[in-house]
Amino acid sequence: SQILKEHDKVIVLEDDLITSPNFLDFMNQALNFYQGNKQIHSISGYTLDLPSLKNYTKDYYLGYRASSWGWGTWKEKWESVDWNVSKYREFKRNPLQQIKFMKGGSDLPHMLSNQIRGKIDSWAIRWCFDQFIKKQVTVFPTKSKVISIGFNKNATHTKNTKRFLTSLDKGEKRTFHFDETLFINKDIIKDFRSKFSIWSRFKDKYLLSL
């Protein structure tokens, strides 16, 4: 918020992230290309390791869920967020809306409920909900420009997981291509959603502890 009082866009990094040499190239080019686009909510430098990306030729894809690892957005998007989630009661009474919210992962409605009940304090779930109610999407790189080294017992949120392990882009590409016409790849969306499925979370949380 402080940065966006002085600038029209921002790139955010946590201290346990490692970036590729072309991280800023991808982020700045995407932020510049989609500035003013009402359908784009944010830019992510991180991507999950998804099977459907192995033979995918574009530099980016679109997703229904924002990422908090190495991301960027614009002043008008950030400042328009309803951080009090005033539409939650209406959302809670609408099962169809809850199902639609799960296009980005089955964990999202429960996480939002925990936020409202004060069990967690997360700006990220409110950011994701804002994207959902505005029917916007996030731009992800096909090859991740970010990896996290914060998976351990001392971590604030992610204690022990393998779901989010991915390969850091080691290529030398510095110029990226984006399209004004937005297209959702259904195979990528399916793979993305499966990373947050109940079964995937069960394997991650319980089987790793055996």
PDB file of C-alpha atoms in Angstrom, residues 1-10 31 35-36 41 71-81 83 127 134:
ATOM      1  CA  SER A   1       0.000   0.000   0.000  1.00  0.00           C
ATOM      2  CA  GLN A   2       2.817   2.386   0.833  1.00  0.00           C
ATOM      3  CA  ILE A   3       4.611   1.759  -2.461  1.00  0.00           C
ATOM      4  CA  LEU A   4       1.400   2.261  -4.429  1.00  0.00           C
ATOM      5  CA  LYS A   5       0.922   5.685  -2.890  1.00  0.00           C
ATOM      6  CA  GLU A   6       3.954   6.739  -4.926  1.00  0.00           C
ATOM      7  CA  HIS A   7       3.863   4.402  -7.956  1.00  0.00           C
ATOM      8  CA  ASP A   8       1.220   3.024 -10.316  1.00  0.00           C
ATOM      9  CA  LYS A   9       2.381  -0.605 -10.059  1.00  0.00           C
ATOM     10  CA  VAL A  10       4.327  -2.817  -7.684  1.00  0.00           C
ATOM     11  CA  LEU A  31       2.701  -5.384 -16.004  1.00  0.00           C
ATOM     12  CA  GLN A  35      -1.795  -2.170 -17.588  1.00  0.00           C
ATOM     13  CA  GLY A  36      -5.344  -0.852 -17.865  1.00  0.00           C
ATOM     14  CA  HIS A  41      -6.039  -8.944 -11.692  1.00  0.00           C
ATOM     15  CA  TRP A  71       3.775 -11.211  -7.806  1.00  0.00           C
ATOM     16  CA  GLY A  72       2.784  -7.811  -9.104  1.00  0.00           C
ATOM     17  CA  THR A  73      -0.265  -5.647  -9.637  1.00  0.00           C
ATOM     18  CA  TRP A  74      -1.425  -2.098 -10.317  1.00  0.00           C
ATOM     19  CA  LYS A  75      -2.496   0.727  -8.040  1.00  0.00           C
ATOM     20  CA  GLU A  76      -6.116   0.709  -9.161  1.00  0.00           C
ATOM     21  CA  LYS A  77      -6.501  -3.055  -8.601  1.00  0.00           C
ATOM     22  CA  TRP A  78      -4.999  -3.012  -5.103  1.00  0.00           C
ATOM     23  CA  GLU A  79      -6.815   0.080  -3.899  1.00  0.00           C
ATOM     24  CA  SER A  80     -10.213  -1.178  -5.079  1.00  0.00           C
ATOM     25  CA  VAL A  81     -10.139  -4.308  -2.891  1.00  0.00           C
ATOM     26  CA  TRP A  83     -10.623  -5.922   2.535  1.00  0.00           C
ATOM     27  CA  TRP A 127      -7.038 -10.872  -2.672  1.00  0.00           C
ATOM     28  CA  LYS A 134     -14.608  -9.267 -10.236  1.00  0.00           C
TER      29      LYS A 134
END
